[in-house]
XYZ file of C-alpha atoms in Angstrom:
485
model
C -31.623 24.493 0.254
C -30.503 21.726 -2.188
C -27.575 19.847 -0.961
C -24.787 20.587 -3.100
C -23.436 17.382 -4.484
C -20.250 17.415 -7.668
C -18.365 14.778 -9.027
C -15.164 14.066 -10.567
C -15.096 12.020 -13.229
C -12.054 10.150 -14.823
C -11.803 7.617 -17.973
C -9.340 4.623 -16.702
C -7.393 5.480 -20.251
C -3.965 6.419 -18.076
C -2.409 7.655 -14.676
C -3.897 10.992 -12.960
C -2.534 13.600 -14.567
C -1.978 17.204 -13.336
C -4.675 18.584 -15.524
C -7.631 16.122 -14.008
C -5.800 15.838 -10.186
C -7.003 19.802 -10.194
C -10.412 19.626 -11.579
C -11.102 16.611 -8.849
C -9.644 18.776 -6.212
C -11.331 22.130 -7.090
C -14.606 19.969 -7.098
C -13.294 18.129 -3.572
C -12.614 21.959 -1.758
C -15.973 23.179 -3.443
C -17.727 20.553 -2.008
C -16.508 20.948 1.261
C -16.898 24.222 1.612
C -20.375 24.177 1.437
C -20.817 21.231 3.489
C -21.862 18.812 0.116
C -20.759 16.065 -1.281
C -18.286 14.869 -3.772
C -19.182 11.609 -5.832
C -15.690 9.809 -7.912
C -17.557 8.077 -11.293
C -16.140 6.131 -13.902
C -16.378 6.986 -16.907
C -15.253 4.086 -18.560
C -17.506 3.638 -21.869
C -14.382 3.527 -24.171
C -13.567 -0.063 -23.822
C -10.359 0.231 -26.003
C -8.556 2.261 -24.567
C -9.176 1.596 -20.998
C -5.950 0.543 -19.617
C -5.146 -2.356 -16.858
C -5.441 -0.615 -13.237
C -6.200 2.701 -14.525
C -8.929 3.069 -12.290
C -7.198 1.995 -9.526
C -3.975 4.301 -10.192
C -6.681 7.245 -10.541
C -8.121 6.284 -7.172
C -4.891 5.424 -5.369
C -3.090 8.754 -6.062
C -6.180 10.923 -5.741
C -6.069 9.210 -2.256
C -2.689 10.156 -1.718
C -3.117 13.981 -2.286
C -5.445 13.641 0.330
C -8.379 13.508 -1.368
C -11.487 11.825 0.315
C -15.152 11.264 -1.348
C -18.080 10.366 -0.422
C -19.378 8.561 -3.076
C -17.119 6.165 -5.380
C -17.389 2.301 -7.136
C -15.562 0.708 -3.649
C -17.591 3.374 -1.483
C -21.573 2.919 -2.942
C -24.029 5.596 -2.012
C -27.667 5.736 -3.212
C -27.186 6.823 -6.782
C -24.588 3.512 -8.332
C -23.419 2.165 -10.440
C -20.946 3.856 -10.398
C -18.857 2.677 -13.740
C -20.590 3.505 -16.607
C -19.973 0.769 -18.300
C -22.380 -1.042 -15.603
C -25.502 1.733 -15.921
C -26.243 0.485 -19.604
C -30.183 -0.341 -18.302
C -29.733 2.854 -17.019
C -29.303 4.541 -20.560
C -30.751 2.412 -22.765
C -34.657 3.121 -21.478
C -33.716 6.774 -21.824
C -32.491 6.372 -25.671
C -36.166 4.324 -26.370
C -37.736 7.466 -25.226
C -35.883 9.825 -26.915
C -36.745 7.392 -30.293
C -39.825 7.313 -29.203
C -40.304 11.294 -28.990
C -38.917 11.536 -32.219
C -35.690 13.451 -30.246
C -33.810 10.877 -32.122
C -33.186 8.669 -34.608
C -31.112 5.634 -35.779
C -28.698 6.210 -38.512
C -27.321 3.414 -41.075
C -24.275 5.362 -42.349
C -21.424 3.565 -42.617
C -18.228 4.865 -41.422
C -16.921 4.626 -45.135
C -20.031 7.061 -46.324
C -19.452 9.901 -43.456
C -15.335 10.042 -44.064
C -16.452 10.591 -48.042
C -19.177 13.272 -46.697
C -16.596 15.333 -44.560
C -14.071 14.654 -47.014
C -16.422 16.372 -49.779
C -17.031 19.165 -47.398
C -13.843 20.236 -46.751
C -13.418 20.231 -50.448
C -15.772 22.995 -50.600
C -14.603 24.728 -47.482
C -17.283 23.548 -45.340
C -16.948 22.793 -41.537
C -17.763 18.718 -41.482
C -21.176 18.016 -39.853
C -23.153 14.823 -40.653
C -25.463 15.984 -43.362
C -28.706 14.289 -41.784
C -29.258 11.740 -44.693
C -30.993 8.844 -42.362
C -32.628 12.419 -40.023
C -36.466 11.332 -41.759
C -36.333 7.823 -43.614
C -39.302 6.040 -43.598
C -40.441 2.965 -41.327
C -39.754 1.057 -44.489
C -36.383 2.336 -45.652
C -35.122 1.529 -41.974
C -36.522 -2.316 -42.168
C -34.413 -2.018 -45.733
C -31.521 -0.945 -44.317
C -31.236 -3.562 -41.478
C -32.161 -6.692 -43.418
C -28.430 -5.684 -45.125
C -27.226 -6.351 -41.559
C -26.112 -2.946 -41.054
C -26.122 -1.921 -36.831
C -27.076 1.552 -36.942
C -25.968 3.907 -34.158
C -28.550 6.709 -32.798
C -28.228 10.343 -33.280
C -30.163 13.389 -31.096
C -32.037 15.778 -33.946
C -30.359 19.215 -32.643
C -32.787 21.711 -32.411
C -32.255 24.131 -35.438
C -32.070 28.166 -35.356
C -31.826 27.776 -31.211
C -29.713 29.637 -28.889
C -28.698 28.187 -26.053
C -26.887 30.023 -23.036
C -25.807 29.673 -19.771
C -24.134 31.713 -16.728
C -20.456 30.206 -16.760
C -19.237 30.134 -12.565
C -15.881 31.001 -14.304
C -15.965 32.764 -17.486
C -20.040 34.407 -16.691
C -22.369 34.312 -19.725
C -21.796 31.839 -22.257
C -24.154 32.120 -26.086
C -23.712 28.973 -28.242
C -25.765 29.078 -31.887
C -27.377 25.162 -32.374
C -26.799 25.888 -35.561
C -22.667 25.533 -34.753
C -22.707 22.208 -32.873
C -21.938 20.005 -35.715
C -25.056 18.572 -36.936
C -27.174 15.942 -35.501
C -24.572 13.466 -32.657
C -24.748 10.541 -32.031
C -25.573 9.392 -28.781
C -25.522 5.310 -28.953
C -22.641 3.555 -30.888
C -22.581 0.684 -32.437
C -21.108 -1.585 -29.681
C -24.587 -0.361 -27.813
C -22.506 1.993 -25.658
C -23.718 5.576 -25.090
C -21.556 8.408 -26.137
C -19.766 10.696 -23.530
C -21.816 13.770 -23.734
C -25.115 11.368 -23.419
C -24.201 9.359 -20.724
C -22.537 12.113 -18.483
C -26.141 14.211 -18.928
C -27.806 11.185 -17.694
C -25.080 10.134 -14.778
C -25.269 13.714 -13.543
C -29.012 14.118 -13.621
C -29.514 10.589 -11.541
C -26.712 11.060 -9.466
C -28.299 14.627 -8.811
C -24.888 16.525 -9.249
C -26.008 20.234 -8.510
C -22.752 21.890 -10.103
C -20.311 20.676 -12.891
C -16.805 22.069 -12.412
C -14.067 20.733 -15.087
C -11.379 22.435 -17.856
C -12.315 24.655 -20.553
C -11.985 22.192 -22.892
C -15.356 20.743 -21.927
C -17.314 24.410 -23.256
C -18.077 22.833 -26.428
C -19.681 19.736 -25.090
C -21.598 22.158 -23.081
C -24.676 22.774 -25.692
C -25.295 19.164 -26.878
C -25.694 18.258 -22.888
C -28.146 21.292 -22.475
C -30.089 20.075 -25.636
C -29.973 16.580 -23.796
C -31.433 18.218 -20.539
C -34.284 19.843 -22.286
C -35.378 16.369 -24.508
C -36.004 14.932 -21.129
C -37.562 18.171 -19.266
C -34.298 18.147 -16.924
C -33.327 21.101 -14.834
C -29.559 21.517 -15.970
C -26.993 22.250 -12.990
C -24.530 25.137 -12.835
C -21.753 24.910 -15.311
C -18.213 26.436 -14.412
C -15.281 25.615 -16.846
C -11.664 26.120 -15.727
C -8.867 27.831 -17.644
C -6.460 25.657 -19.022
C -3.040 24.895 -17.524
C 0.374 26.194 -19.675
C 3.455 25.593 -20.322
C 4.844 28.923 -19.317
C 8.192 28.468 -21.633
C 5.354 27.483 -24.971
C 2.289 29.708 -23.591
C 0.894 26.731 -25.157
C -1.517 24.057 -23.290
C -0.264 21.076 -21.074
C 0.328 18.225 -23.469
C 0.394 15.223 -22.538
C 2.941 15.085 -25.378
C 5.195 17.457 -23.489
C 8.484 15.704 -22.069
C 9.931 19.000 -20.675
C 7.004 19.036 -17.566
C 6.469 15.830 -15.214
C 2.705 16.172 -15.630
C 1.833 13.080 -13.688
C 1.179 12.552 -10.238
C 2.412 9.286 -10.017
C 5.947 10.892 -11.411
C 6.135 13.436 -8.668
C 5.416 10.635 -5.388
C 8.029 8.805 -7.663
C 10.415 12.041 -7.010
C 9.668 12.157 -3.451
C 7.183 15.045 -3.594
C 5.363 15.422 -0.590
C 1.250 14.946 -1.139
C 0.538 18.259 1.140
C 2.954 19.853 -1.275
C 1.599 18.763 -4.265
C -1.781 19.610 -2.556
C -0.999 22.891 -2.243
C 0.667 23.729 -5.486
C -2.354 22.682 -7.642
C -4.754 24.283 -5.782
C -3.644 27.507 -6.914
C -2.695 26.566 -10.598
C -6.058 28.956 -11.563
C -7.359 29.666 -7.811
C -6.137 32.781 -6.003
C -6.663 33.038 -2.504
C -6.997 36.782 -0.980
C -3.568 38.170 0.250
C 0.364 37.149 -0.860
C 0.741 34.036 1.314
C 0.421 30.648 -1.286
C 0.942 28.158 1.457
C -2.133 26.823 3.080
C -3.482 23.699 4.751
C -6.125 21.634 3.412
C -8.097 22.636 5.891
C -7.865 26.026 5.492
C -8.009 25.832 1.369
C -11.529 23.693 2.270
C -12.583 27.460 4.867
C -11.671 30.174 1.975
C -12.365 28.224 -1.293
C -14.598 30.443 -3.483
C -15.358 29.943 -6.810
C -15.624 33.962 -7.444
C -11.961 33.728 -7.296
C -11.130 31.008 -10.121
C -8.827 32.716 -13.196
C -9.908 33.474 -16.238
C -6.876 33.708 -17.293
C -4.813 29.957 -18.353
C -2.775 28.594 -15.170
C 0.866 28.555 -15.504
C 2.235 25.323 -14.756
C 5.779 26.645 -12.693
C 7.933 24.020 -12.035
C 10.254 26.169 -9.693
C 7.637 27.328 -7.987
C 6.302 23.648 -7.155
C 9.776 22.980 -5.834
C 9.687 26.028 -3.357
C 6.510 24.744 -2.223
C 7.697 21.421 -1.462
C 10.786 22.388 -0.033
C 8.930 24.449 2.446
C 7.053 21.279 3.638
C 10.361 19.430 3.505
C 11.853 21.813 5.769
C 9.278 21.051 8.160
C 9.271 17.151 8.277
C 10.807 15.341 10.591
C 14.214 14.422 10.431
C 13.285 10.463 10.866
C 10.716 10.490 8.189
C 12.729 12.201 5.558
C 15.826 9.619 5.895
C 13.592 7.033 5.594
C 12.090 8.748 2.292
C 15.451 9.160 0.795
C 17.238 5.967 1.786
C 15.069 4.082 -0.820
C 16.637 6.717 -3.825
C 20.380 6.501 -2.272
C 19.830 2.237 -1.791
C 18.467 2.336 -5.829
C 21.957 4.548 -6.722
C 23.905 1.455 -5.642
C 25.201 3.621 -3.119
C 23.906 2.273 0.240
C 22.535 -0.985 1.743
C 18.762 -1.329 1.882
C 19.144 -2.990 5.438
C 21.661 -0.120 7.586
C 23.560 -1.111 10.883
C 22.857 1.846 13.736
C 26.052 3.380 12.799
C 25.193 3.576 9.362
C 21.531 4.738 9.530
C 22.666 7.473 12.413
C 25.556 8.872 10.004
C 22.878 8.730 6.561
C 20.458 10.275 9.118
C 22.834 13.070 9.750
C 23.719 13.577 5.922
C 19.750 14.296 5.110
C 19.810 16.279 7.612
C 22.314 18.625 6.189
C 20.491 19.047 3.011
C 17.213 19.325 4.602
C 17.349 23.188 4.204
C 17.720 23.096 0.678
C 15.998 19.987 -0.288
C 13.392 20.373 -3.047
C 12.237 16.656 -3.295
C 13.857 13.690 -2.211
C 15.243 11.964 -4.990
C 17.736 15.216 -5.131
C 19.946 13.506 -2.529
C 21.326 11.117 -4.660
C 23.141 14.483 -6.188
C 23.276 16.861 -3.266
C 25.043 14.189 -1.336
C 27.050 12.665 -4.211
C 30.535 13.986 -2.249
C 29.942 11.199 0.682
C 29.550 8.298 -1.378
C 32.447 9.295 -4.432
C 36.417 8.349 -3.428
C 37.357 11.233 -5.874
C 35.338 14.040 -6.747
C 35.137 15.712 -10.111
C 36.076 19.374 -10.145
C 33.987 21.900 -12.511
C 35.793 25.204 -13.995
C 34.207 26.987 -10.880
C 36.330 24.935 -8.332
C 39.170 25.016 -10.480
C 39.221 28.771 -10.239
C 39.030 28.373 -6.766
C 41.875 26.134 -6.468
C 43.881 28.228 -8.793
C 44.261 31.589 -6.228
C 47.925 32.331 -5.207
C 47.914 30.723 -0.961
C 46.118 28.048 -2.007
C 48.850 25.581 -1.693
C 50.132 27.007 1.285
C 46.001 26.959 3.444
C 45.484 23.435 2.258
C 48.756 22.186 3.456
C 48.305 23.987 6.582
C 44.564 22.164 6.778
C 46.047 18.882 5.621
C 48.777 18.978 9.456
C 45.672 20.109 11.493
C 43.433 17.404 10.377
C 46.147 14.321 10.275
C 46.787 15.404 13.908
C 43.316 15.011 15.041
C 42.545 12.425 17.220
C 38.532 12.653 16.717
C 37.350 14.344 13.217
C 33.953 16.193 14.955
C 32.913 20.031 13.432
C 34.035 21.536 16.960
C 37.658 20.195 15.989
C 37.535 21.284 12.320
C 36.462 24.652 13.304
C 38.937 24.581 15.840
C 41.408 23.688 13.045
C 40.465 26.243 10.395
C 41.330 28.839 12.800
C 44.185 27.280 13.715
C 45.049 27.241 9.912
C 44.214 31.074 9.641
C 45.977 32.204 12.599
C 48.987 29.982 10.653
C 48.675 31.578 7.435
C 47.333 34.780 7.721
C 44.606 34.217 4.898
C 40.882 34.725 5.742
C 37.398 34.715 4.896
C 36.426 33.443 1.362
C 40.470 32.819 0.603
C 40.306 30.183 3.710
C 37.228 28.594 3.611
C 36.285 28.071 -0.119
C 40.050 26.222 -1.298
C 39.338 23.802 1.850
C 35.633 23.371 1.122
C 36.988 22.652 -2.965
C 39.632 20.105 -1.415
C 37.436 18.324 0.336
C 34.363 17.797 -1.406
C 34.922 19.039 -4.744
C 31.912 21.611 -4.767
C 32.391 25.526 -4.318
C 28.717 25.245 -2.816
C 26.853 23.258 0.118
C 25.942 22.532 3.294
C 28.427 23.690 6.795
C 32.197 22.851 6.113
C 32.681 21.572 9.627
C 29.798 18.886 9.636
C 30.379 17.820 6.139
C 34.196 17.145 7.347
C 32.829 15.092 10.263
C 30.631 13.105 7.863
C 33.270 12.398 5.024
C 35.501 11.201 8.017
C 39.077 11.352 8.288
C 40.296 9.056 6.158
C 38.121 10.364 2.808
C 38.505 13.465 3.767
C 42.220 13.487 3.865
C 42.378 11.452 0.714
C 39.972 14.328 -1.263
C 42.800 17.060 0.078
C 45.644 14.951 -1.135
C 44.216 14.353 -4.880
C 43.580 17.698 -4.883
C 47.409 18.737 -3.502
């Protein structure tokens, strides 16, 4: 049996966004799963817009989801280079041949001439396709045209009145019409670069990739590489285009234009999302596993991956739900390594020291640890802590209704003696004291606790009223239950 080998392959135009993390790690599990091997490649044949690091930022944060390969530019394997832009005597043979065979042809249209061309067809209604004016000139008429100086680019003669179809691992049986492709593409630029869907048809064929797994988006491209396979007398690989990933308050496709979704992975480490989280979550934005439970190991997304159960319906991109996920792995970290992952968002508030004496890092410890429950990502306690680190808190309508009920004055003044007689401020003595307070006043349950828990840290919600008492200390606490009296 073949070994199954499929790649993931990124342009170094930007950061790793949510869109590309998921086809790298649909083609990481599927690789896995059946024991093959996944090969990173750079596709990086659009000089201007590469970006500095790109590669690197792709490569880091795959990394940091967890992601390992097996093939990559720093990790060599039989079938490099592994940057496009360093396989041009790769291509350039390959192009020859295809001149050679008559499969193609170099065109002297200037850009100037094709924008008038399309411009004219749309006029008339027309989908733009290049029209095939340099498709047959003569030996001579080429030797004319490049005396003017003119660098020609090539274009592949698309077979005409061809269909061309192909068993989709996602969507099954796909039909595409040459007729609808555009025209005759170009395949080698003017810089001397091939085009994307040339050079990927190549890459894949030398590099032996067995499946191609990536977004929907890529159908289209689908035909010219098949065309591409057949000049050469390739053997195509299996084809499997995921659904798209929404917005699920547009319906409308991920943009990288839309501000009201992080879509970056480099924005959610920035949060203080956990990579097993992250991990996770993506791997089911368009994957279902068998049963209700949605959180899985790697390990175990690597045993049950199947491509039988990829959507064909577009992924909804659920920001809550990402935060329940996270949460959950939150909720199971150690108490140690959390602090240590929120200090650095508490230090940037202004609010804390970067360097903590013991005292200080066992009381910040002990703050985290109240929110750990209900943490969704660690830059939240800046916020869910604000109460610790604020000499007066600011009251919303909520705890002013609280503070408005009839024995208000008379629990908090009650609270106020217990807690200026304590010796020690621990939860044991402020439990101690809120019963004392009850047994004083005869007011209970939601009438005693929720005017104190107001007083004190200005919130109607949060963690144990005891240990957030012991934390404020006595001092801030007692100053809290005075600005409020």
């Amino acid at each position: 049996m073949t070994k199954i080998r499929v790649r993931y392959a990124p342009s170094p135009t930007g950061h790793l966004h949510i869109g590309n993390a998921r086809t790298a790690l649909f083609n990481y599990l599927f690789a896995r799963h059946h024991g093959g091997e996944f090969i990173i490649r750079i596709e990086d044949t659009d000089q201007k817009r590469n970006i500095d690091h790109g590669e690197e930022s792709q490569l880091e944060n795959l990394a940091w989801l967890g992601i390992e390969w097996d093939e990559s530019p720093e990790k060599p394997g039989a079938y490099g280079p592994y940057r496009q832009s360093e396989r041009k005597e790769i291509y350039l043979p390959l192009i020859d041949q295809l001149l050679a065979s008559n499969r193609a042809y170099k065109c002297y249209c200037t850009e100037e001439e094709l924008e008038t061309e399309r411009e004219a067809q749309r006029a008339r209604g027309e989908i733009p396709r290049y029209n095939g004016k340099c498709a047959n000139l003569s030996v001579e008429e080429q030797a004319a045209k490049e005396a003017t100086g003119i660098e020609p680019v090539v274009r592949f003669r698309v077979p005409r009145n061809t269909e061309y179809r192909f068993d989709d691992l996602v969507k099954g049986e796909i039909v595409f019409e040459s007729d609808n492709v555009g025209g005759d593409f170009v395949i080698l630029k003017r810089d001397g670069m091939p085009t994307y869907n040339f050079a990927v048809t190549v890459d894949d064929h030398e590099m032996k990739i067995t499946h191609v797994l990536r977004g929907d988006d890529h159908i289209a491209n689908t035909p010219k590489q098949m065309m591409i396979y057949e000049a050469f007398g390739w053997k195509y690989p299996a084809f499997g285009h995921m659904t798209l990933i929404i917005n699920p308050e547009t319906s409308k496709k991920l943009s990288k234009r839309d501000e009201s979704i992080l879509q970056f992975i480099e924005q959610y480490r920035d949060l203080g999302y956990l990579p097993e989280a992250m991990f996770n979550f993506i791997s089911l934005l368009g994957w279902s596993p068998v049963g209700e439970d949605e959180i899985f190991s790697k390990e175990e997304f690597i045993k049950m991956f199947d491509t039988a159960r990829l959507s064909k319906s577009p992924a909804a991109f659920d920001t809550k739900k990402l935060e329940w996920i996270n949460n959950h792995y939150i909720k199971q970290m150690d108490l140690d390594a959390l602090t240590q992952m929120c200090l650095p968002f508490i230090v940037k508030a202004g609010l804390l020291e970067a360097e903590l004496t013991p005292e200080k890092q066992a009381w910040f410890t002990r703050i985290v640890g109240l929110y750990q429950p209900q943490m969704s990502f660690a830059a939240e306690i800046t916020e869910l802590s604000s109460l610790f680190f604020t000499e007066h808190p600011v009251l919303d309508e909520a705890a002013k209704e609280v503070l408005a009920g009839e024995t208000v004055p008379t629990v908090l003044a009650a609270f106020k003696a217990e807690l200026e007689a304590m010796d020690v401020v621990e939860a044991a003595t402020v439990k101690a004291a809120i019963k004392a307070v009850q047994k004083e006043t005869g007011v209970k349950g939601k009438n005693l606790f929720m005017p104190i828990r107001v007083a004190v840290s200005g919130q109607t919600h949060g963690p144990e009223l005891p240990e957030t008492v012991e934390l404020l200390g006595k001092e801030k606490a007692l100053a809290h239950l005075n600005q409020v009296l």
